[in-house]
Amino acid sequence: MVGAIGARPSNSVTDLLLSIELFSLLFLWLREWPNAKGRHELFVSYGLNLLGAASWCAAGVYIHTWEPLPQEATMSWQIFLNLGATTPWLFPLVIRDSFYRADMSLSLARKQDITVACLALLYALLVSSSFDFAKGQSLEPVPVTPWHFLDGSSYGGQPFGVDFDLLSVMPSARTDSQFVLSIVFMASNFLSGILCVNACYKSKDADGLEQRAARRLTAGVLSMLANCHLLAVLVAGRFASSTVALDIFHIAQGIIIWVAFVQLRLILREGRSVAHAVKVE
């Protein structure tokens, strides 16, 4: 067997494919620099988002192979979690820079940037401290359907006689757990969804490029939330092993990422067209 006990080779492969996709999209995004006139903030924020997400998936290849059931927050596990948090911190800013930045003062935008940086630092400190909000107590089961609950089991570790691990125990109040990162991820998606829905109606031109892109991004964000919930349902209902559930999550994630990239690239290019039109006038 390659890797540690509980290794998930298929999860490593799907994470590798995601990493290749994201690094490829980052390369394509960087080639859009000539089209970034009027949208420099979007170019930077989404570029950083792609870099962080690609690095997270690359780290996932190592985790799923060599630390599949982490018992403590090793340095590699902390790096994995903090890389995983880059999308939750950055994607709301990406939506802001896509639809709201032109109407926002520089000082307000900088305050938001600083707030996000402070939240990222706070999360990194909480991860390194391994703080337990439950103080060692068991958490109440979390319903994911009226009939299925996340009961605090080590869903990935049970087949190997492991009762606790930081990746597959759900729910968990440990700040260095994958479950807490998942909460941050879903909260960010919820906020991004609200921003996208509002962007669908912020202009009177309902058929404009930005509004069409906003509708498609809304569908993508909602799909990501549904994908997260599906993962929980598959695991809690024992419909699939945690390995298979993660593979399904990764595949769906790859499709959603591509859809979002196409829409954001259209918005970036639209910014250049607007800047060119203003220059001509």
PDB file of C-alpha atoms in Angstrom:
ATOM      1  CA  MET A   1       0.000   0.000   0.000  1.00  0.00           C
ATOM      2  CA  VAL A   2       1.264   3.461  -0.910  1.00  0.00           C
ATOM      3  CA  GLY A   3       1.137   6.036   1.873  1.00  0.00           C
ATOM      4  CA  ALA A   4      -0.053   5.902   5.483  1.00  0.00           C
ATOM      5  CA  ILE A   5      -2.869   3.850   7.010  1.00  0.00           C
ATOM      6  CA  GLY A   6      -6.175   5.137   5.689  1.00  0.00           C
ATOM      7  CA  ALA A   7      -4.584   6.643   2.572  1.00  0.00           C
ATOM      8  CA  ARG A   8      -7.079   7.669  -0.096  1.00  0.00           C
ATOM      9  CA  PRO A   9      -5.340   7.316  -3.487  1.00  0.00           C
ATOM     10  CA  SER A  10      -8.421   8.317  -5.489  1.00  0.00           C
ATOM     11  CA  ASN A  11      -8.769  11.535  -3.450  1.00  0.00           C
ATOM     12  CA  SER A  12      -5.107  12.271  -4.146  1.00  0.00           C
ATOM     13  CA  VAL A  13      -5.715  11.796  -7.879  1.00  0.00           C
ATOM     14  CA  THR A  14      -8.807  14.037  -7.984  1.00  0.00           C
ATOM     15  CA  ASP A  15      -6.997  16.690  -5.929  1.00  0.00           C
ATOM     16  CA  LEU A  16      -4.069  16.463  -8.361  1.00  0.00           C
ATOM     17  CA  LEU A  17      -6.438  16.956 -11.294  1.00  0.00           C
ATOM     18  CA  LEU A  18      -8.009  19.952  -9.538  1.00  0.00           C
ATOM     19  CA  SER A  19      -4.574  21.415  -8.896  1.00  0.00           C
ATOM     20  CA  ILE A  20      -3.616  21.003 -12.561  1.00  0.00           C
ATOM     21  CA  GLU A  21      -6.895  22.634 -13.607  1.00  0.00           C
ATOM     22  CA  LEU A  22      -6.432  25.566 -11.235  1.00  0.00           C
ATOM     23  CA  PHE A  23      -2.789  26.185 -12.157  1.00  0.00           C
ATOM     24  CA  SER A  24      -3.804  26.046 -15.837  1.00  0.00           C
ATOM     25  CA  LEU A  25      -6.581  28.564 -15.206  1.00  0.00           C
ATOM     26  CA  LEU A  26      -4.113  30.759 -13.315  1.00  0.00           C
ATOM     27  CA  PHE A  27      -1.808  30.687 -16.353  1.00  0.00           C
ATOM     28  CA  LEU A  28      -4.715  31.654 -18.626  1.00  0.00           C
ATOM     29  CA  TRP A  29      -5.754  34.390 -16.184  1.00  0.00           C
ATOM     30  CA  LEU A  30      -2.271  35.918 -16.108  1.00  0.00           C
ATOM     31  CA  ARG A  31      -2.351  36.080 -19.907  1.00  0.00           C
ATOM     32  CA  GLU A  32      -5.380  38.376 -19.543  1.00  0.00           C
ATOM     33  CA  TRP A  33      -3.247  41.195 -18.112  1.00  0.00           C
ATOM     34  CA  PRO A  34      -3.587  43.293 -21.312  1.00  0.00           C
ATOM     35  CA  ASN A  35      -7.377  43.093 -20.814  1.00  0.00           C
ATOM     36  CA  ALA A  36      -7.267  44.219 -17.177  1.00  0.00           C
ATOM     37  CA  LYS A  37      -7.702  47.942 -17.855  1.00  0.00           C
ATOM     38  CA  GLY A  38     -10.349  49.225 -15.482  1.00  0.00           C
ATOM     39  CA  ARG A  39     -10.393  45.886 -13.624  1.00  0.00           C
ATOM     40  CA  HIS A  40      -6.973  45.678 -12.004  1.00  0.00           C
ATOM     41  CA  GLU A  41      -8.470  44.880  -8.593  1.00  0.00           C
ATOM     42  CA  LEU A  42     -10.360  41.890 -10.041  1.00  0.00           C
ATOM     43  CA  PHE A  43      -7.241  40.717 -11.860  1.00  0.00           C
ATOM     44  CA  VAL A  44      -5.267  40.684  -8.599  1.00  0.00           C
ATOM     45  CA  SER A  45      -7.929  39.263  -6.261  1.00  0.00           C
ATOM     46  CA  TYR A  46      -8.972  36.394  -8.536  1.00  0.00           C
ATOM     47  CA  GLY A  47      -5.368  35.656  -9.468  1.00  0.00           C
ATOM     48  CA  LEU A  48      -4.518  35.252  -5.782  1.00  0.00           C
ATOM     49  CA  ASN A  49      -7.661  33.152  -5.317  1.00  0.00           C
ATOM     50  CA  LEU A  50      -6.618  30.781  -8.096  1.00  0.00           C
ATOM     51  CA  LEU A  51      -3.063  30.529  -6.734  1.00  0.00           C
ATOM     52  CA  GLY A  52      -4.275  29.738  -3.210  1.00  0.00           C
ATOM     53  CA  ALA A  53      -6.837  27.181  -4.392  1.00  0.00           C
ATOM     54  CA  ALA A  54      -4.334  25.460  -6.694  1.00  0.00           C
ATOM     55  CA  SER A  55      -1.772  25.259  -3.876  1.00  0.00           C
ATOM     56  CA  TRP A  56      -4.434  23.897  -1.502  1.00  0.00           C
ATOM     57  CA  CYS A  57      -5.325  21.080  -3.891  1.00  0.00           C
ATOM     58  CA  ALA A  58      -1.628  20.318  -4.401  1.00  0.00           C
ATOM     59  CA  ALA A  59      -1.229  20.093  -0.613  1.00  0.00           C
ATOM     60  CA  GLY A  60      -4.271  17.802  -0.582  1.00  0.00           C
ATOM     61  CA  VAL A  61      -2.361  15.274  -2.697  1.00  0.00           C
ATOM     62  CA  TYR A  62       0.151  14.959   0.144  1.00  0.00           C
ATOM     63  CA  ILE A  63      -2.466  14.950   2.908  1.00  0.00           C
ATOM     64  CA  HIS A  64      -4.638  12.230   1.353  1.00  0.00           C
ATOM     65  CA  THR A  65      -1.564  10.050   0.831  1.00  0.00           C
ATOM     66  CA  TRP A  66       0.642  10.627   3.871  1.00  0.00           C
ATOM     67  CA  GLU A  67      -1.571  12.244   6.543  1.00  0.00           C
ATOM     68  CA  PRO A  68      -5.035  10.939   5.678  1.00  0.00           C
ATOM     69  CA  LEU A  69      -6.192  10.713   9.302  1.00  0.00           C
ATOM     70  CA  PRO A  70      -4.281  13.456  11.160  1.00  0.00           C
ATOM     71  CA  GLN A  71      -4.471  13.175  14.935  1.00  0.00           C
ATOM     72  CA  GLU A  72      -2.797  16.504  15.622  1.00  0.00           C
ATOM     73  CA  ALA A  73      -2.126  19.743  13.785  1.00  0.00           C
ATOM     74  CA  THR A  74       1.237  19.067  12.188  1.00  0.00           C
ATOM     75  CA  MET A  75       2.895  21.845  10.219  1.00  0.00           C
ATOM     76  CA  SER A  76       1.780  20.265   6.931  1.00  0.00           C
ATOM     77  CA  TRP A  77      -1.806  20.027   8.208  1.00  0.00           C
ATOM     78  CA  GLN A  78      -1.777  23.689   9.269  1.00  0.00           C
ATOM     79  CA  ILE A  79      -0.450  24.697   5.845  1.00  0.00           C
ATOM     80  CA  PHE A  80      -3.219  22.639   4.227  1.00  0.00           C
ATOM     81  CA  LEU A  81      -5.945  24.351   6.282  1.00  0.00           C
ATOM     82  CA  ASN A  82      -4.609  27.862   5.745  1.00  0.00           C
ATOM     83  CA  LEU A  83      -4.288  27.315   2.002  1.00  0.00           C
ATOM     84  CA  GLY A  84      -7.843  25.969   2.053  1.00  0.00           C
ATOM     85  CA  ALA A  85      -9.012  29.188   3.688  1.00  0.00           C
ATOM     86  CA  THR A  86      -7.714  31.418   0.886  1.00  0.00           C
ATOM     87  CA  THR A  87     -10.860  30.946  -1.221  1.00  0.00           C
ATOM     88  CA  PRO A  88     -13.282  31.711   1.658  1.00  0.00           C
ATOM     89  CA  TRP A  89     -11.381  34.919   2.427  1.00  0.00           C
ATOM     90  CA  LEU A  90     -10.806  36.036  -1.163  1.00  0.00           C
ATOM     91  CA  PHE A  91     -13.851  35.018  -3.183  1.00  0.00           C
ATOM     92  CA  PRO A  92     -16.228  37.609  -1.651  1.00  0.00           C
ATOM     93  CA  LEU A  93     -13.602  40.208  -2.633  1.00  0.00           C
ATOM     94  CA  VAL A  94     -13.564  38.757  -6.143  1.00  0.00           C
ATOM     95  CA  ILE A  95     -17.339  39.281  -6.359  1.00  0.00           C
ATOM     96  CA  ARG A  96     -16.915  42.783  -4.933  1.00  0.00           C
ATOM     97  CA  ASP A  97     -14.265  43.641  -7.513  1.00  0.00           C
ATOM     98  CA  SER A  98     -16.454  42.213 -10.285  1.00  0.00           C
ATOM     99  CA  PHE A  99     -19.674  44.104  -9.574  1.00  0.00           C
ATOM    100  CA  TYR A 100     -19.225  46.735  -6.859  1.00  0.00           C
ATOM    101  CA  ARG A 101     -15.690  48.127  -6.952  1.00  0.00           C
ATOM    102  CA  ALA A 102     -16.407  50.876  -9.499  1.00  0.00           C
ATOM    103  CA  ASP A 103     -19.013  52.437  -7.179  1.00  0.00           C
ATOM    104  CA  MET A 104     -16.929  52.091  -4.007  1.00  0.00           C
ATOM    105  CA  SER A 105     -14.505  54.537  -2.461  1.00  0.00           C
ATOM    106  CA  LEU A 106     -10.856  53.524  -2.184  1.00  0.00           C
ATOM    107  CA  SER A 107     -10.923  53.935   1.611  1.00  0.00           C
ATOM    108  CA  LEU A 108     -13.903  51.579   2.018  1.00  0.00           C
ATOM    109  CA  ALA A 109     -12.293  48.983  -0.228  1.00  0.00           C
ATOM    110  CA  ARG A 110      -9.051  49.165   1.765  1.00  0.00           C
ATOM    111  CA  LYS A 111     -10.958  48.761   5.036  1.00  0.00           C
ATOM    112  CA  GLN A 112     -12.587  45.637   3.655  1.00  0.00           C
ATOM    113  CA  ASP A 113      -9.216  44.306   2.484  1.00  0.00           C
ATOM    114  CA  ILE A 114      -7.710  44.907   5.927  1.00  0.00           C
ATOM    115  CA  THR A 115     -10.692  43.212   7.601  1.00  0.00           C
ATOM    116  CA  VAL A 116     -10.230  40.130   5.448  1.00  0.00           C
ATOM    117  CA  ALA A 117      -6.482  40.075   6.194  1.00  0.00           C
ATOM    118  CA  CYS A 118      -7.218  40.272   9.937  1.00  0.00           C
ATOM    119  CA  LEU A 119      -9.730  37.417   9.693  1.00  0.00           C
ATOM    120  CA  ALA A 120      -7.177  35.295   7.819  1.00  0.00           C
ATOM    121  CA  LEU A 121      -4.580  36.018  10.529  1.00  0.00           C
ATOM    122  CA  LEU A 122      -7.074  35.196  13.290  1.00  0.00           C
ATOM    123  CA  TYR A 123      -7.924  31.899  11.602  1.00  0.00           C
ATOM    124  CA  ALA A 124      -4.222  31.011  11.266  1.00  0.00           C
ATOM    125  CA  LEU A 125      -3.733  31.708  14.983  1.00  0.00           C
ATOM    126  CA  LEU A 126      -6.753  29.569  15.893  1.00  0.00           C
ATOM    127  CA  VAL A 127      -5.470  26.732  13.712  1.00  0.00           C
ATOM    128  CA  SER A 128      -2.048  26.844  15.356  1.00  0.00           C
ATOM    129  CA  SER A 129      -3.600  26.922  18.846  1.00  0.00           C
ATOM    130  CA  SER A 130      -5.813  23.845  18.234  1.00  0.00           C
ATOM    131  CA  PHE A 131      -8.484  25.544  20.343  1.00  0.00           C
ATOM    132  CA  ASP A 132     -11.550  23.457  21.148  1.00  0.00           C
ATOM    133  CA  PHE A 133     -14.741  25.511  21.471  1.00  0.00           C
ATOM    134  CA  ALA A 134     -16.457  22.478  23.016  1.00  0.00           C
ATOM    135  CA  LYS A 135     -13.711  22.083  25.657  1.00  0.00           C
ATOM    136  CA  GLY A 136     -13.510  18.346  25.069  1.00  0.00           C
ATOM    137  CA  GLN A 137     -17.246  17.760  25.281  1.00  0.00           C
ATOM    138  CA  SER A 138     -19.151  15.853  22.611  1.00  0.00           C
ATOM    139  CA  LEU A 139     -21.235  17.967  20.268  1.00  0.00           C
ATOM    140  CA  GLU A 140     -24.892  17.397  19.521  1.00  0.00           C
ATOM    141  CA  PRO A 141     -25.522  15.597  16.216  1.00  0.00           C
ATOM    142  CA  VAL A 142     -26.021  17.950  13.279  1.00  0.00           C
ATOM    143  CA  PRO A 143     -28.997  17.161  11.010  1.00  0.00           C
ATOM    144  CA  VAL A 144     -28.301  17.207   7.281  1.00  0.00           C
ATOM    145  CA  THR A 145     -31.735  15.798   6.370  1.00  0.00           C
ATOM    146  CA  PRO A 146     -34.754  15.064   8.580  1.00  0.00           C
ATOM    147  CA  TRP A 147     -33.487  11.476   8.818  1.00  0.00           C
ATOM    148  CA  HIS A 148     -29.688  11.742   8.749  1.00  0.00           C
ATOM    149  CA  PHE A 149     -27.260  13.320  11.207  1.00  0.00           C
ATOM    150  CA  LEU A 150     -23.536  13.970  11.465  1.00  0.00           C
ATOM    151  CA  ASP A 151     -22.894  12.283  14.806  1.00  0.00           C
ATOM    152  CA  GLY A 152     -19.260  13.120  15.544  1.00  0.00           C
ATOM    153  CA  SER A 153     -17.864   9.886  14.142  1.00  0.00           C
ATOM    154  CA  SER A 154     -14.510   9.612  12.428  1.00  0.00           C
ATOM    155  CA  TYR A 155     -16.099   8.761   9.086  1.00  0.00           C
ATOM    156  CA  GLY A 156     -12.782   8.182   7.385  1.00  0.00           C
ATOM    157  CA  GLY A 157     -11.115   6.480  10.339  1.00  0.00           C
ATOM    158  CA  GLN A 158     -13.735   3.955  11.498  1.00  0.00           C
ATOM    159  CA  PRO A 159     -12.807   1.305   8.900  1.00  0.00           C
ATOM    160  CA  PHE A 160      -9.256   1.437  10.296  1.00  0.00           C
ATOM    161  CA  GLY A 161     -10.153   1.480  13.992  1.00  0.00           C
ATOM    162  CA  VAL A 162      -9.556   5.222  14.367  1.00  0.00           C
ATOM    163  CA  ASP A 163     -12.038   7.039  16.626  1.00  0.00           C
ATOM    164  CA  PHE A 164     -10.776  10.587  16.071  1.00  0.00           C
ATOM    165  CA  ASP A 165      -9.069  12.537  13.316  1.00  0.00           C
ATOM    166  CA  LEU A 166      -9.032  16.172  12.273  1.00  0.00           C
ATOM    167  CA  LEU A 167     -10.195  15.579   8.715  1.00  0.00           C
ATOM    168  CA  SER A 168     -13.265  13.358   8.852  1.00  0.00           C
ATOM    169  CA  VAL A 169     -14.796  13.864  12.314  1.00  0.00           C
ATOM    170  CA  MET A 170     -18.069  15.751  11.826  1.00  0.00           C
ATOM    171  CA  PRO A 171     -19.124  17.817  13.663  1.00  0.00           C
ATOM    172  CA  SER A 172     -15.998  19.093  15.400  1.00  0.00           C
ATOM    173  CA  ALA A 173     -15.357  22.246  17.435  1.00  0.00           C
ATOM    174  CA  ARG A 174     -11.571  22.031  17.049  1.00  0.00           C
ATOM    175  CA  THR A 175     -10.299  25.106  15.212  1.00  0.00           C
ATOM    176  CA  ASP A 176      -7.705  22.933  13.462  1.00  0.00           C
ATOM    177  CA  SER A 177     -10.356  20.593  12.031  1.00  0.00           C
ATOM    178  CA  GLN A 178     -11.561  20.283   8.467  1.00  0.00           C
ATOM    179  CA  PHE A 179     -15.120  20.721   9.772  1.00  0.00           C
ATOM    180  CA  VAL A 180     -14.455  24.269  11.037  1.00  0.00           C
ATOM    181  CA  LEU A 181     -12.818  25.125   7.702  1.00  0.00           C
ATOM    182  CA  SER A 182     -15.942  23.777   5.995  1.00  0.00           C
ATOM    183  CA  ILE A 183     -18.107  26.126   8.067  1.00  0.00           C
ATOM    184  CA  VAL A 184     -15.919  29.070   7.021  1.00  0.00           C
ATOM    185  CA  PHE A 185     -16.116  27.889   3.409  1.00  0.00           C
ATOM    186  CA  MET A 186     -19.921  27.637   3.418  1.00  0.00           C
ATOM    187  CA  ALA A 187     -20.323  30.997   5.183  1.00  0.00           C
ATOM    188  CA  SER A 188     -18.166  32.603   2.496  1.00  0.00           C
ATOM    189  CA  ASN A 189     -20.240  30.944  -0.223  1.00  0.00           C
ATOM    190  CA  PHE A 190     -23.434  32.206   1.400  1.00  0.00           C
ATOM    191  CA  LEU A 191     -22.072  35.776   1.497  1.00  0.00           C
ATOM    192  CA  SER A 192     -20.850  35.507  -2.100  1.00  0.00           C
ATOM    193  CA  GLY A 193     -24.267  34.226  -3.121  1.00  0.00           C
ATOM    194  CA  ILE A 194     -25.991  37.241  -1.568  1.00  0.00           C
ATOM    195  CA  LEU A 195     -23.589  39.586  -3.365  1.00  0.00           C
ATOM    196  CA  CYS A 196     -24.169  37.793  -6.675  1.00  0.00           C
ATOM    197  CA  VAL A 197     -27.969  37.865  -6.321  1.00  0.00           C
ATOM    198  CA  ASN A 198     -27.854  41.589  -5.563  1.00  0.00           C
ATOM    199  CA  ALA A 199     -25.600  42.141  -8.582  1.00  0.00           C
ATOM    200  CA  CYS A 200     -28.249  40.529 -10.792  1.00  0.00           C
ATOM    201  CA  TYR A 201     -30.553  43.456 -10.081  1.00  0.00           C
ATOM    202  CA  LYS A 202     -28.218  46.400  -9.431  1.00  0.00           C
ATOM    203  CA  SER A 203     -28.405  47.578 -13.043  1.00  0.00           C
ATOM    204  CA  LYS A 204     -31.446  48.482 -15.119  1.00  0.00           C
ATOM    205  CA  ASP A 205     -29.865  46.622 -18.027  1.00  0.00           C
ATOM    206  CA  ALA A 206     -31.149  43.158 -17.163  1.00  0.00           C
ATOM    207  CA  ASP A 207     -29.580  41.653 -20.284  1.00  0.00           C
ATOM    208  CA  GLY A 208     -26.174  43.305 -19.855  1.00  0.00           C
ATOM    209  CA  LEU A 209     -23.006  41.222 -19.741  1.00  0.00           C
ATOM    210  CA  GLU A 210     -22.466  41.819 -16.032  1.00  0.00           C
ATOM    211  CA  GLN A 211     -26.016  40.783 -15.159  1.00  0.00           C
ATOM    212  CA  ARG A 212     -25.778  37.611 -17.233  1.00  0.00           C
ATOM    213  CA  ALA A 213     -22.454  36.788 -15.606  1.00  0.00           C
ATOM    214  CA  ALA A 214     -23.917  37.536 -12.163  1.00  0.00           C
ATOM    215  CA  ARG A 215     -26.772  35.091 -12.775  1.00  0.00           C
ATOM    216  CA  ARG A 216     -24.383  32.353 -13.846  1.00  0.00           C
ATOM    217  CA  LEU A 217     -22.071  33.026 -10.903  1.00  0.00           C
ATOM    218  CA  THR A 218     -25.101  32.888  -8.597  1.00  0.00           C
ATOM    219  CA  ALA A 219     -25.920  29.456  -9.999  1.00  0.00           C
ATOM    220  CA  GLY A 220     -22.294  28.415  -9.492  1.00  0.00           C
ATOM    221  CA  VAL A 221     -22.155  29.595  -5.878  1.00  0.00           C
ATOM    222  CA  LEU A 222     -25.466  27.886  -5.067  1.00  0.00           C
ATOM    223  CA  SER A 223     -24.161  24.730  -6.758  1.00  0.00           C
ATOM    224  CA  MET A 224     -21.075  24.856  -4.554  1.00  0.00           C
ATOM    225  CA  LEU A 225     -23.265  25.095  -1.447  1.00  0.00           C
ATOM    226  CA  ALA A 226     -25.354  22.173  -2.717  1.00  0.00           C
ATOM    227  CA  ASN A 227     -22.144  20.228  -3.378  1.00  0.00           C
ATOM    228  CA  CYS A 228     -21.006  20.775   0.220  1.00  0.00           C
ATOM    229  CA  HIS A 229     -24.391  19.628   1.516  1.00  0.00           C
ATOM    230  CA  LEU A 230     -24.366  16.574  -0.741  1.00  0.00           C
ATOM    231  CA  LEU A 231     -20.999  15.565   0.720  1.00  0.00           C
ATOM    232  CA  ALA A 232     -22.454  15.745   4.231  1.00  0.00           C
ATOM    233  CA  VAL A 233     -25.567  13.767   3.227  1.00  0.00           C
ATOM    234  CA  LEU A 234     -23.545  11.026   1.528  1.00  0.00           C
ATOM    235  CA  VAL A 235     -21.342  10.627   4.597  1.00  0.00           C
ATOM    236  CA  ALA A 236     -24.029  10.986   7.303  1.00  0.00           C
ATOM    237  CA  GLY A 237     -26.435   8.631   5.538  1.00  0.00           C
ATOM    238  CA  ARG A 238     -23.659   6.120   4.835  1.00  0.00           C
ATOM    239  CA  PHE A 239     -24.664   6.247   1.173  1.00  0.00           C
ATOM    240  CA  ALA A 240     -20.989   6.332   0.227  1.00  0.00           C
ATOM    241  CA  SER A 241     -17.651   6.103   1.964  1.00  0.00           C
ATOM    242  CA  SER A 242     -15.914   9.351   2.848  1.00  0.00           C
ATOM    243  CA  THR A 243     -13.456   8.610   0.031  1.00  0.00           C
ATOM    244  CA  VAL A 244     -16.148   8.265  -2.637  1.00  0.00           C
ATOM    245  CA  ALA A 245     -18.013  11.292  -1.255  1.00  0.00           C
ATOM    246  CA  LEU A 246     -14.844  13.399  -1.532  1.00  0.00           C
ATOM    247  CA  ASP A 247     -14.239  12.214  -5.096  1.00  0.00           C
ATOM    248  CA  ILE A 248     -17.769  13.278  -6.071  1.00  0.00           C
ATOM    249  CA  PHE A 249     -17.190  16.625  -4.347  1.00  0.00           C
ATOM    250  CA  HIS A 250     -13.904  17.167  -6.196  1.00  0.00           C
ATOM    251  CA  ILE A 251     -15.401  16.351  -9.613  1.00  0.00           C
ATOM    252  CA  ALA A 252     -18.345  18.717  -9.121  1.00  0.00           C
ATOM    253  CA  GLN A 253     -15.981  21.368  -7.776  1.00  0.00           C
ATOM    254  CA  GLY A 254     -13.862  21.168 -10.921  1.00  0.00           C
ATOM    255  CA  ILE A 255     -16.908  21.849 -13.124  1.00  0.00           C
ATOM    256  CA  ILE A 256     -18.058  24.801 -10.986  1.00  0.00           C
ATOM    257  CA  ILE A 257     -14.560  26.312 -10.962  1.00  0.00           C
ATOM    258  CA  TRP A 258     -14.447  26.286 -14.768  1.00  0.00           C
ATOM    259  CA  VAL A 259     -17.870  27.947 -15.051  1.00  0.00           C
ATOM    260  CA  ALA A 260     -16.820  30.679 -12.598  1.00  0.00           C
ATOM    261  CA  PHE A 261     -13.546  31.277 -14.456  1.00  0.00           C
ATOM    262  CA  VAL A 262     -15.316  31.771 -17.791  1.00  0.00           C
ATOM    263  CA  GLN A 263     -17.727  34.317 -16.303  1.00  0.00           C
ATOM    264  CA  LEU A 264     -15.026  36.264 -14.465  1.00  0.00           C
ATOM    265  CA  ARG A 265     -12.878  36.393 -17.592  1.00  0.00           C
ATOM    266  CA  LEU A 266     -15.821  37.871 -19.495  1.00  0.00           C
ATOM    267  CA  ILE A 267     -16.213  40.535 -16.812  1.00  0.00           C
ATOM    268  CA  LEU A 268     -12.493  41.324 -16.935  1.00  0.00           C
ATOM    269  CA  ARG A 269     -12.600  41.739 -20.712  1.00  0.00           C
ATOM    270  CA  GLU A 270     -15.757  43.830 -20.494  1.00  0.00           C
ATOM    271  CA  GLY A 271     -13.864  46.250 -18.273  1.00  0.00           C
ATOM    272  CA  ARG A 272     -11.303  46.756 -21.028  1.00  0.00           C
ATOM    273  CA  SER A 273     -14.065  47.423 -23.557  1.00  0.00           C
ATOM    274  CA  VAL A 274     -15.579  50.070 -21.283  1.00  0.00           C
ATOM    275  CA  ALA A 275     -12.192  51.707 -20.714  1.00  0.00           C
ATOM    276  CA  HIS A 276     -11.565  51.750 -24.466  1.00  0.00           C
ATOM    277  CA  ALA A 277     -14.974  53.292 -25.162  1.00  0.00           C
ATOM    278  CA  VAL A 278     -14.339  56.040 -22.611  1.00  0.00           C
ATOM    279  CA  LYS A 279     -10.951  56.762 -24.180  1.00  0.00           C
ATOM    280  CA  VAL A 280     -12.485  57.034 -27.661  1.00  0.00           C
ATOM    281  CA  GLU A 281     -15.144  59.452 -26.434  1.00  0.00           C
TER     282      GLU A 281
END
